[in-house]
Amino acid sequence: MSEGQLREVVEHLASIERGSASPGEHEAAAWIADRLRALGLRVEVEDEPAHGGFWWPIGLLNAATLVGAASSRPWRRRLLAAGALALLVDDLDHRSRAFRRLLPRRRARNVTAYAGDPDAPRTVVVVAHHDAAHGGAIFDTTLLEAVFERWPAVVQRAKRWPPVMWGVVLGPILTLLGKRRAGAAASLGAIGVMVDIGRSPVVPGANDNLSAVAVLLALAERRLEGIRVILVSTGAEESNSEGMQGWGRRHFPELDKATTTFIALETLGSGHLVIAESEGFLVQHAYTDRVKDLANRVADAKGIEVWRGLRNAFASDGQIPLHAGYPSMLLGGLDDMKLPANYHKPTDVPERLDLACMAQAVDLLEGVVAALADEA
């Protein structure tokens, strides 16, 4: 697939409004499935339950903290704050998602295609997502750009940007510590941010994450031998990986942890390819050293520049198999500020993609798949 064809894939899908677990997400899934079937692959399209957002869970749990902070009874304040904190951590760290079970649910739509050698002893699962995020003022990077221009060395030394999701657990923590007013103010601020995100339009999502979908489709066209290859495009990633979590519930039981490797793809049109060391909204979870180092060796052999040593303050579908115990890595893309380009912005359009970066990602992935096959 040429750079022009990569862009055509993104342009078509970006024309569809693809909020998590929405009709547009389903339309995109159907189109991706048809493209994969046209290559002669066996394809499954599966629905999984999903709430379809993160602003309601975060906002409601911070509202519970506000109620507790207003109470004159210390035990009630502590109970509500502790419960809110536990449920927020459970949700943001991609665990049981207990609180979401109480909220209305829709359907996320995942696409799974099978390539390579179905009888090979090893399996690699490559994961992208086709839904798109809501925007919001919190994603404005104007101040960061000013810092970059004034003090570029600060960005060059940075290993990760501040974990912004710490802000949504600050209210319960402060309330538990007896700082009622500060806790209430922090929770009120978190609610305001969530309201703004929930009411903001869905962005085109060309880089996040149609760039990865296009790379996935391009990889499907390559000659993949000696290993079983499963290509997955999930829905509801932007609602904290609900689609991938459903995919795991369905498919993990049939995948041996000793012989299966996961590679998650994110924002590959940003300009610089990155093999992330770890990621997480609240706590950093390290990706598998063996897989990261193998990908690094392949990149070196192919003359593809990749960044190492960086930690992702966000979270991706890669967290789901990592938590389940599978060897996993995240191949992402970052811009010169070490941020995903046009992240959750209306400017995340096909014209702003770095197509050469995407083409390099295809070549690198093909090499990594071949290297994993050689390990068998």
mmCIF file of C-alpha atoms in Angstrom:
data_model
loop_
_atom_site.group_PDB
_atom_site.id
_atom_site.type_symbol
_atom_site.label_atom_id
_atom_site.label_comp_id
_atom_site.label_asym_id
_atom_site.label_seq_id
_atom_site.Cartn_x
_atom_site.Cartn_y
_atom_site.Cartn_z
ATOM 1 C CA MET A 1 0.000 0.000 0.000
ATOM 2 C CA SER A 2 1.491 3.326 -1.097
ATOM 3 C CA GLU A 3 1.465 6.527 0.958
ATOM 4 C CA GLY A 4 -1.360 7.759 -1.243
ATOM 5 C CA GLN A 5 -3.383 4.637 -0.512
ATOM 6 C CA LEU A 6 -2.729 5.009 3.225
ATOM 7 C CA ARG A 7 -4.144 8.501 3.005
ATOM 8 C CA GLU A 8 -7.186 7.329 1.021
ATOM 9 C CA VAL A 9 -8.077 4.872 3.781
ATOM 10 C CA VAL A 10 -7.862 7.611 6.391
ATOM 11 C CA GLU A 11 -9.778 10.117 4.282
ATOM 12 C CA HIS A 12 -12.703 7.741 3.789
ATOM 13 C CA LEU A 13 -12.992 6.743 7.438
ATOM 14 C CA ALA A 14 -12.419 10.298 8.708
ATOM 15 C CA SER A 15 -15.498 11.399 6.785
ATOM 16 C CA ILE A 16 -17.593 9.251 9.155
ATOM 17 C CA GLU A 17 -18.355 10.570 12.651
ATOM 18 C CA ARG A 18 -17.139 7.670 14.776
ATOM 19 C CA GLY A 19 -17.879 8.296 18.440
ATOM 20 C CA SER A 20 -17.378 5.276 20.680
ATOM 21 C CA ALA A 21 -20.149 2.667 20.364
ATOM 22 C CA SER A 22 -22.014 4.820 17.836
ATOM 23 C CA PRO A 23 -23.629 4.019 14.478
ATOM 24 C CA GLY A 24 -20.669 5.719 12.799
ATOM 25 C CA GLU A 25 -18.251 3.435 14.637
ATOM 26 C CA HIS A 26 -20.290 0.470 13.360
ATOM 27 C CA GLU A 27 -20.187 1.826 9.808
ATOM 28 C CA ALA A 28 -16.408 2.165 9.998
ATOM 29 C CA ALA A 29 -16.097 -1.387 11.321
ATOM 30 C CA ALA A 30 -18.133 -2.731 8.404
ATOM 31 C CA TRP A 31 -15.943 -0.879 5.884
ATOM 32 C CA ILE A 32 -12.732 -2.159 7.481
ATOM 33 C CA ALA A 33 -14.115 -5.706 7.525
ATOM 34 C CA ASP A 34 -14.965 -5.503 3.820
ATOM 35 C CA ARG A 35 -11.428 -4.308 3.000
ATOM 36 C CA LEU A 36 -9.926 -7.218 4.900
ATOM 37 C CA ARG A 37 -12.288 -9.750 3.295
ATOM 38 C CA ALA A 38 -11.284 -8.402 -0.132
ATOM 39 C CA LEU A 39 -7.746 -9.568 0.691
ATOM 40 C CA GLY A 40 -9.059 -13.101 1.168
ATOM 41 C CA LEU A 41 -8.870 -13.099 4.959
ATOM 42 C CA ARG A 42 -11.321 -14.699 7.345
ATOM 43 C CA VAL A 43 -12.990 -11.832 9.187
ATOM 44 C CA GLU A 44 -15.235 -11.661 12.257
ATOM 45 C CA VAL A 45 -17.254 -8.622 13.320
ATOM 46 C CA GLU A 46 -18.310 -8.823 16.945
ATOM 47 C CA ASP A 47 -20.321 -6.566 19.247
ATOM 48 C CA GLU A 48 -19.310 -5.994 22.848
ATOM 49 C CA PRO A 49 -21.159 -4.065 25.588
ATOM 50 C CA ALA A 50 -19.769 -0.580 26.195
ATOM 51 C CA HIS A 51 -20.901 2.556 27.966
ATOM 52 C CA GLY A 52 -19.211 4.580 25.248
ATOM 53 C CA GLY A 53 -17.577 7.383 27.258
ATOM 54 C CA PHE A 54 -15.461 8.194 30.266
ATOM 55 C CA TRP A 55 -16.893 11.568 31.270
ATOM 56 C CA TRP A 56 -20.000 10.182 32.980
ATOM 57 C CA PRO A 57 -18.149 7.663 35.199
ATOM 58 C CA ILE A 58 -15.508 10.218 36.191
ATOM 59 C CA GLY A 59 -18.014 13.033 36.610
ATOM 60 C CA LEU A 60 -20.470 11.014 38.695
ATOM 61 C CA LEU A 61 -17.786 9.644 41.012
ATOM 62 C CA ASN A 62 -16.452 13.144 41.597
ATOM 63 C CA ALA A 63 -20.026 14.270 42.253
ATOM 64 C CA ALA A 64 -20.238 11.587 44.947
ATOM 65 C CA THR A 65 -17.092 13.073 46.468
ATOM 66 C CA LEU A 66 -18.741 16.500 46.465
ATOM 67 C CA VAL A 67 -21.724 15.085 48.327
ATOM 68 C CA GLY A 68 -19.393 13.550 50.861
ATOM 69 C CA ALA A 69 -17.398 16.753 51.293
ATOM 70 C CA ALA A 70 -20.633 18.628 52.042
ATOM 71 C CA SER A 71 -21.639 16.146 54.741
ATOM 72 C CA SER A 72 -21.225 17.057 58.395
ATOM 73 C CA ARG A 73 -20.568 13.439 59.269
ATOM 74 C CA PRO A 74 -16.896 12.385 58.937
ATOM 75 C CA TRP A 75 -17.727 8.712 58.329
ATOM 76 C CA ARG A 76 -19.938 9.642 55.370
ATOM 77 C CA ARG A 77 -17.255 11.884 53.879
ATOM 78 C CA ARG A 78 -14.667 9.128 54.192
ATOM 79 C CA LEU A 79 -16.980 6.442 52.862
ATOM 80 C CA LEU A 80 -18.036 8.368 49.762
ATOM 81 C CA ALA A 81 -14.514 9.621 49.015
ATOM 82 C CA ALA A 82 -12.946 6.184 49.502
ATOM 83 C CA GLY A 83 -15.591 4.509 47.359
ATOM 84 C CA ALA A 84 -15.205 7.101 44.608
ATOM 85 C CA LEU A 85 -11.416 6.780 44.669
ATOM 86 C CA ALA A 86 -11.506 2.974 44.495
ATOM 87 C CA LEU A 87 -13.957 2.990 41.585
ATOM 88 C CA LEU A 88 -12.009 5.675 39.714
ATOM 89 C CA VAL A 89 -8.775 3.711 40.018
ATOM 90 C CA ASP A 90 -10.590 0.533 38.959
ATOM 91 C CA ASP A 91 -11.901 2.290 35.840
ATOM 92 C CA LEU A 92 -8.829 4.304 34.846
ATOM 93 C CA ASP A 93 -6.400 1.425 35.366
ATOM 94 C CA HIS A 94 -8.418 -0.801 33.006
ATOM 95 C CA ARG A 95 -9.526 -3.312 35.631
ATOM 96 C CA SER A 96 -13.039 -4.654 36.355
ATOM 97 C CA ARG A 97 -14.909 -1.422 35.483
ATOM 98 C CA ALA A 98 -17.426 -2.191 38.226
ATOM 99 C CA PHE A 99 -19.060 1.254 38.210
ATOM 100 C CA ARG A 100 -19.777 1.169 34.469
ATOM 101 C CA ARG A 101 -22.044 -1.828 34.974
ATOM 102 C CA LEU A 102 -24.496 0.530 36.666
ATOM 103 C CA LEU A 103 -24.604 2.921 33.694
ATOM 104 C CA PRO A 104 -26.466 2.670 30.367
ATOM 105 C CA ARG A 105 -24.646 0.560 27.812
ATOM 106 C CA ARG A 106 -24.504 0.415 24.051
ATOM 107 C CA ARG A 107 -22.520 -1.815 21.700
ATOM 108 C CA ALA A 108 -18.954 -1.399 20.527
ATOM 109 C CA ARG A 109 -18.051 -3.164 17.300
ATOM 110 C CA ASN A 110 -14.713 -4.965 16.863
ATOM 111 C CA VAL A 111 -13.205 -6.339 13.655
ATOM 112 C CA THR A 112 -10.898 -9.381 13.756
ATOM 113 C CA ALA A 113 -9.083 -10.810 10.732
ATOM 114 C CA TYR A 114 -6.862 -13.890 10.520
ATOM 115 C CA ALA A 115 -3.730 -13.859 8.373
ATOM 116 C CA GLY A 116 -0.397 -15.637 8.204
ATOM 117 C CA ASP A 117 -0.062 -19.348 8.914
ATOM 118 C CA PRO A 118 -3.047 -20.661 10.929
ATOM 119 C CA ASP A 119 -1.079 -23.754 12.029
ATOM 120 C CA ALA A 120 2.052 -21.925 13.179
ATOM 121 C CA PRO A 121 3.184 -22.434 16.788
ATOM 122 C CA ARG A 122 3.298 -18.716 17.566
ATOM 123 C CA THR A 123 0.686 -15.963 17.294
ATOM 124 C CA VAL A 124 0.999 -12.190 17.050
ATOM 125 C CA VAL A 125 -2.025 -9.945 17.585
ATOM 126 C CA VAL A 126 -1.795 -6.434 16.113
ATOM 127 C CA VAL A 127 -4.375 -3.984 17.458
ATOM 128 C CA ALA A 128 -5.625 -0.594 16.220
ATOM 129 C CA HIS A 129 -8.931 1.197 16.898
ATOM 130 C CA HIS A 130 -11.399 2.893 14.578
ATOM 131 C CA ASP A 131 -13.505 5.018 16.961
ATOM 132 C CA ALA A 132 -12.724 8.696 17.539
ATOM 133 C CA ALA A 133 -12.604 10.880 20.649
ATOM 134 C CA HIS A 134 -14.541 13.927 21.756
ATOM 135 C CA GLY A 135 -12.550 17.141 21.896
ATOM 136 C CA GLY A 136 -12.369 19.581 24.777
ATOM 137 C CA ALA A 137 -10.429 22.560 26.125
ATOM 138 C CA ILE A 138 -8.205 20.282 28.221
ATOM 139 C CA PHE A 139 -6.553 19.071 25.008
ATOM 140 C CA ASP A 140 -5.403 22.548 23.981
ATOM 141 C CA THR A 141 -1.594 22.532 23.803
ATOM 142 C CA THR A 142 -1.057 26.252 23.179
ATOM 143 C CA LEU A 143 0.768 26.706 26.480
ATOM 144 C CA LEU A 144 2.936 23.640 25.877
ATOM 145 C CA GLU A 145 3.842 24.907 22.433
ATOM 146 C CA ALA A 146 4.912 28.216 23.972
ATOM 147 C CA VAL A 147 7.096 26.348 26.468
ATOM 148 C CA PHE A 148 8.608 24.299 23.658
ATOM 149 C CA GLU A 149 9.462 27.412 21.663
ATOM 150 C CA ARG A 150 10.911 29.254 24.660
ATOM 151 C CA TRP A 151 12.699 26.341 26.360
ATOM 152 C CA PRO A 152 13.145 23.487 23.858
ATOM 153 C CA ALA A 153 15.588 21.721 26.187
ATOM 154 C CA VAL A 154 12.752 21.106 28.657
ATOM 155 C CA VAL A 155 10.947 19.006 26.058
ATOM 156 C CA GLN A 156 14.117 17.272 24.930
ATOM 157 C CA ARG A 157 14.801 16.079 28.485
ATOM 158 C CA ALA A 158 11.221 15.034 29.226
ATOM 159 C CA LYS A 159 10.471 11.327 29.459
ATOM 160 C CA ARG A 160 6.699 11.851 29.679
ATOM 161 C CA TRP A 161 4.179 14.645 30.023
ATOM 162 C CA PRO A 162 2.435 15.088 33.386
ATOM 163 C CA PRO A 163 -0.292 12.469 33.946
ATOM 164 C CA VAL A 164 -3.349 14.681 33.569
ATOM 165 C CA MET A 165 -5.700 11.970 34.859
ATOM 166 C CA TRP A 166 -4.237 12.396 38.330
ATOM 167 C CA GLY A 167 -6.450 15.481 38.460
ATOM 168 C CA VAL A 168 -9.655 13.426 38.448
ATOM 169 C CA VAL A 169 -8.670 11.461 41.574
ATOM 170 C CA LEU A 170 -7.341 14.486 43.456
ATOM 171 C CA GLY A 171 -10.750 15.430 44.902
ATOM 172 C CA PRO A 172 -11.366 12.082 46.626
ATOM 173 C CA ILE A 173 -7.781 11.958 47.902
ATOM 174 C CA LEU A 174 -7.931 15.436 49.419
ATOM 175 C CA THR A 175 -11.316 14.694 50.957
ATOM 176 C CA LEU A 176 -9.962 11.532 52.561
ATOM 177 C CA LEU A 177 -7.111 13.588 53.981
ATOM 178 C CA GLY A 178 -9.608 15.904 55.648
ATOM 179 C CA LYS A 179 -9.151 18.768 53.156
ATOM 180 C CA ARG A 180 -12.868 19.234 52.510
ATOM 181 C CA ARG A 181 -12.788 22.539 50.664
ATOM 182 C CA ALA A 182 -9.764 21.646 48.564
ATOM 183 C CA GLY A 183 -11.269 18.249 47.772
ATOM 184 C CA ALA A 184 -14.583 19.792 46.788
ATOM 185 C CA ALA A 185 -12.821 22.330 44.564
ATOM 186 C CA ALA A 186 -10.761 19.606 42.855
ATOM 187 C CA SER A 187 -13.815 17.427 42.245
ATOM 188 C CA LEU A 188 -15.787 20.396 40.945
ATOM 189 C CA GLY A 189 -12.954 21.158 38.529
ATOM 190 C CA ALA A 190 -12.874 17.544 37.328
ATOM 191 C CA ILE A 191 -16.636 17.623 36.760
ATOM 192 C CA GLY A 192 -16.297 20.815 34.731
ATOM 193 C CA VAL A 193 -13.645 19.248 32.498
ATOM 194 C CA MET A 194 -15.772 16.136 31.972
ATOM 195 C CA VAL A 195 -18.831 18.224 31.075
ATOM 196 C CA ASP A 196 -16.763 20.128 28.513
ATOM 197 C CA ILE A 197 -15.453 16.899 26.947
ATOM 198 C CA GLY A 198 -18.886 15.274 26.871
ATOM 199 C CA ARG A 199 -20.476 18.255 25.125
ATOM 200 C CA SER A 200 -17.622 18.758 22.643
ATOM 201 C CA PRO A 201 -17.946 17.337 19.122
ATOM 202 C CA VAL A 202 -16.292 14.107 18.047
ATOM 203 C CA VAL A 203 -13.027 14.917 16.263
ATOM 204 C CA PRO A 204 -12.089 13.458 12.832
ATOM 205 C CA GLY A 205 -9.495 11.192 14.465
ATOM 206 C CA ALA A 206 -7.205 10.874 11.446
ATOM 207 C CA ASN A 207 -4.079 10.362 13.527
ATOM 208 C CA ASP A 208 -5.881 8.960 16.566
ATOM 209 C CA ASN A 209 -6.343 6.361 15.372
ATOM 210 C CA LEU A 210 -7.102 5.971 11.681
ATOM 211 C CA SER A 211 -3.383 6.198 10.997
ATOM 212 C CA ALA A 212 -3.069 2.868 12.819
ATOM 213 C CA VAL A 213 -6.072 1.381 10.996
ATOM 214 C CA ALA A 214 -4.483 2.252 7.649
ATOM 215 C CA VAL A 215 -1.197 0.688 8.795
ATOM 216 C CA LEU A 216 -3.095 -2.426 9.906
ATOM 217 C CA LEU A 217 -4.710 -2.749 6.467
ATOM 218 C CA ALA A 218 -1.349 -2.221 4.775
ATOM 219 C CA LEU A 219 0.221 -4.919 6.944
ATOM 220 C CA ALA A 220 -2.564 -7.284 5.888
ATOM 221 C CA GLU A 221 -1.354 -6.921 2.296
ATOM 222 C CA ARG A 222 2.187 -7.998 3.164
ATOM 223 C CA ARG A 223 3.484 -11.571 2.973
ATOM 224 C CA LEU A 224 3.239 -12.847 6.535
ATOM 225 C CA GLU A 225 4.661 -16.348 6.926
ATOM 226 C CA GLY A 226 5.603 -18.766 9.678
ATOM 227 C CA ILE A 227 3.338 -17.215 12.309
ATOM 228 C CA ARG A 228 -0.357 -16.851 12.951
ATOM 229 C CA VAL A 229 -1.329 -13.186 12.614
ATOM 230 C CA ILE A 230 -4.516 -11.753 14.115
ATOM 231 C CA LEU A 231 -5.391 -8.221 13.020
ATOM 232 C CA VAL A 232 -7.818 -6.404 15.313
ATOM 233 C CA SER A 233 -9.513 -3.030 14.944
ATOM 234 C CA THR A 234 -11.497 -2.218 18.066
ATOM 235 C CA GLY A 235 -14.358 0.094 18.832
ATOM 236 C CA ALA A 236 -14.798 2.076 22.049
ATOM 237 C CA GLU A 237 -11.079 2.526 22.682
ATOM 238 C CA GLU A 238 -11.712 6.179 23.421
ATOM 239 C CA SER A 239 -14.049 5.150 26.245
ATOM 240 C CA ASN A 240 -11.102 3.593 28.083
ATOM 241 C CA SER A 241 -10.614 0.511 25.890
ATOM 242 C CA GLU A 242 -14.047 -1.016 26.430
ATOM 243 C CA GLY A 243 -13.950 -2.648 23.002
ATOM 244 C CA MET A 244 -10.579 -4.297 23.633
ATOM 245 C CA GLN A 245 -11.659 -5.420 27.071
ATOM 246 C CA GLY A 246 -14.647 -7.155 25.473
ATOM 247 C CA TRP A 247 -12.366 -8.655 22.823
ATOM 248 C CA GLY A 248 -10.183 -10.061 25.578
ATOM 249 C CA ARG A 249 -13.098 -11.639 27.403
ATOM 250 C CA ARG A 250 -14.060 -13.358 24.177
ATOM 251 C CA HIS A 251 -10.655 -14.337 22.766
ATOM 252 C CA PHE A 252 -8.052 -14.531 25.563
ATOM 253 C CA PRO A 253 -9.171 -18.043 26.632
ATOM 254 C CA GLU A 254 -8.076 -19.400 23.231
ATOM 255 C CA LEU A 255 -4.689 -17.636 23.168
ATOM 256 C CA ASP A 256 -1.718 -19.186 24.971
ATOM 257 C CA LYS A 257 0.270 -16.611 26.941
ATOM 258 C CA ALA A 258 3.505 -18.504 26.228
ATOM 259 C CA THR A 259 3.148 -18.260 22.449
ATOM 260 C CA THR A 260 1.122 -15.071 21.848
ATOM 261 C CA THR A 261 2.444 -11.515 21.548
ATOM 262 C CA PHE A 262 0.365 -8.331 21.347
ATOM 263 C CA ILE A 263 1.366 -5.136 19.526
ATOM 264 C CA ALA A 264 -0.879 -2.100 20.000
ATOM 265 C CA LEU A 265 -0.711 0.734 17.461
ATOM 266 C CA GLU A 266 -1.409 4.394 18.236
ATOM 267 C CA THR A 267 -1.138 7.767 16.445
ATOM 268 C CA LEU A 268 1.369 6.555 13.843
ATOM 269 C CA GLY A 269 1.027 9.673 11.703
ATOM 270 C CA SER A 270 2.658 11.961 14.288
ATOM 271 C CA GLY A 271 6.142 12.112 12.759
ATOM 272 C CA HIS A 272 8.354 10.026 15.048
ATOM 273 C CA LEU A 273 7.891 6.330 15.789
ATOM 274 C CA VAL A 274 8.105 5.402 19.470
ATOM 275 C CA ILE A 275 8.465 2.087 21.256
ATOM 276 C CA ALA A 276 6.890 3.043 24.574
ATOM 277 C CA GLU A 277 8.586 1.800 27.718
ATOM 278 C CA SER A 278 5.378 1.888 29.756
ATOM 279 C CA GLU A 279 2.041 3.615 30.015
ATOM 280 C CA GLY A 280 -0.878 4.281 32.303
ATOM 281 C CA PHE A 281 -3.286 7.011 33.361
ATOM 282 C CA LEU A 282 -2.430 6.744 37.063
ATOM 283 C CA VAL A 283 0.287 4.099 37.447
ATOM 284 C CA GLN A 284 2.930 3.234 34.872
ATOM 285 C CA HIS A 285 2.831 -0.363 33.655
ATOM 286 C CA ALA A 286 5.981 -1.530 31.855
ATOM 287 C CA TYR A 287 5.683 -3.237 28.500
ATOM 288 C CA THR A 288 7.613 -6.453 27.875
ATOM 289 C CA ASP A 289 11.361 -5.818 27.509
ATOM 290 C CA ARG A 290 11.916 -8.794 25.209
ATOM 291 C CA VAL A 291 9.333 -7.545 22.707
ATOM 292 C CA LYS A 292 10.459 -3.913 22.882
ATOM 293 C CA ASP A 293 14.097 -4.882 22.343
ATOM 294 C CA LEU A 294 13.222 -7.173 19.445
ATOM 295 C CA ALA A 295 11.338 -4.338 17.735
ATOM 296 C CA ASN A 296 14.270 -2.025 18.372
ATOM 297 C CA ARG A 297 16.682 -4.493 16.727
ATOM 298 C CA VAL A 298 14.407 -4.784 13.704
ATOM 299 C CA ALA A 299 14.232 -0.988 13.422
ATOM 300 C CA ASP A 300 18.027 -0.730 13.570
ATOM 301 C CA ALA A 301 18.414 -3.397 10.896
ATOM 302 C CA LYS A 302 15.985 -1.586 8.616
ATOM 303 C CA GLY A 303 17.443 1.855 9.281
ATOM 304 C CA ILE A 304 14.192 3.100 10.829
ATOM 305 C CA GLU A 305 14.593 5.629 13.620
ATOM 306 C CA VAL A 306 12.574 4.865 16.745
ATOM 307 C CA TRP A 307 12.492 6.691 20.041
ATOM 308 C CA ARG A 308 13.008 4.747 23.261
ATOM 309 C CA GLY A 309 12.974 5.670 26.932
ATOM 310 C CA LEU A 310 9.613 7.462 26.841
ATOM 311 C CA ARG A 311 6.648 6.711 29.087
ATOM 312 C CA ASN A 312 3.069 7.280 27.986
ATOM 313 C CA ALA A 313 0.920 9.240 30.452
ATOM 314 C CA PHE A 314 -2.218 8.133 28.583
ATOM 315 C CA ALA A 315 -3.478 4.566 28.087
ATOM 316 C CA SER A 316 -4.209 2.393 25.064
ATOM 317 C CA ASP A 317 -5.662 -0.978 24.126
ATOM 318 C CA GLY A 318 -2.224 -2.419 24.824
ATOM 319 C CA GLN A 319 -2.949 -2.252 28.552
ATOM 320 C CA ILE A 320 -5.637 -4.950 28.310
ATOM 321 C CA PRO A 321 -3.414 -7.856 27.158
ATOM 322 C CA LEU A 322 -0.554 -6.594 29.328
ATOM 323 C CA HIS A 323 -2.733 -6.805 32.446
ATOM 324 C CA ALA A 324 -3.843 -10.271 31.323
ATOM 325 C CA GLY A 325 -0.237 -11.473 31.315
ATOM 326 C CA TYR A 326 0.624 -11.462 27.599
ATOM 327 C CA PRO A 327 3.966 -10.207 26.240
ATOM 328 C CA SER A 328 2.969 -6.814 24.830
ATOM 329 C CA MET A 329 4.309 -3.605 23.365
ATOM 330 C CA LEU A 330 2.983 -0.265 22.175
ATOM 331 C CA LEU A 331 4.207 1.147 18.874
ATOM 332 C CA GLY A 332 3.141 4.766 18.768
ATOM 333 C CA GLY A 333 3.928 8.064 17.170
ATOM 334 C CA LEU A 334 4.796 11.434 18.693
ATOM 335 C CA ASP A 335 5.490 14.903 17.329
ATOM 336 C CA ASP A 336 8.430 17.157 18.145
ATOM 337 C CA MET A 337 6.863 18.023 21.514
ATOM 338 C CA LYS A 338 6.665 14.319 22.363
ATOM 339 C CA LEU A 339 2.885 14.430 22.136
ATOM 340 C CA PRO A 340 0.507 12.600 19.774
ATOM 341 C CA ALA A 341 -0.004 15.087 16.950
ATOM 342 C CA ASN A 342 -3.357 16.937 17.055
ATOM 343 C CA TYR A 343 -4.471 14.762 19.952
ATOM 344 C CA HIS A 344 -8.274 14.959 20.419
ATOM 345 C CA LYS A 345 -8.431 18.178 18.396
ATOM 346 C CA PRO A 346 -10.608 19.238 15.461
ATOM 347 C CA THR A 347 -7.326 19.640 13.567
ATOM 348 C CA ASP A 348 -6.770 15.858 13.579
ATOM 349 C CA VAL A 349 -7.474 15.639 9.853
ATOM 350 C CA PRO A 350 -5.901 13.551 7.049
ATOM 351 C CA GLU A 351 -4.020 16.526 5.617
ATOM 352 C CA ARG A 352 -1.899 16.758 8.761
ATOM 353 C CA LEU A 353 -0.689 13.160 8.766
ATOM 354 C CA ASP A 354 2.964 12.264 8.336
ATOM 355 C CA LEU A 355 2.471 9.562 5.711
ATOM 356 C CA ALA A 356 6.164 8.668 5.603
ATOM 357 C CA CYS A 357 6.016 7.878 9.317
ATOM 358 C CA MET A 358 3.042 5.593 8.681
ATOM 359 C CA ALA A 359 4.835 3.832 5.832
ATOM 360 C CA GLN A 360 7.828 3.224 8.103
ATOM 361 C CA ALA A 361 5.483 1.746 10.694
ATOM 362 C CA VAL A 362 4.250 -0.796 8.123
ATOM 363 C CA ASP A 363 7.819 -1.812 7.259
ATOM 364 C CA LEU A 364 8.775 -2.065 10.925
ATOM 365 C CA LEU A 365 5.731 -4.159 11.795
ATOM 366 C CA GLU A 366 6.383 -6.537 8.907
ATOM 367 C CA GLY A 367 9.915 -7.005 10.218
ATOM 368 C CA VAL A 368 8.757 -7.548 13.794
ATOM 369 C CA VAL A 369 6.215 -10.154 12.682
ATOM 370 C CA ALA A 370 8.951 -11.972 10.749
ATOM 371 C CA ALA A 371 11.314 -11.817 13.745
ATOM 372 C CA LEU A 372 8.618 -13.251 16.029
ATOM 373 C CA ALA A 373 8.070 -16.062 13.511
ATOM 374 C CA ASP A 374 11.791 -16.853 13.627
ATOM 375 C CA GLU A 375 11.569 -17.262 17.426
ATOM 376 C CA ALA A 376 9.288 -20.291 17.023
#
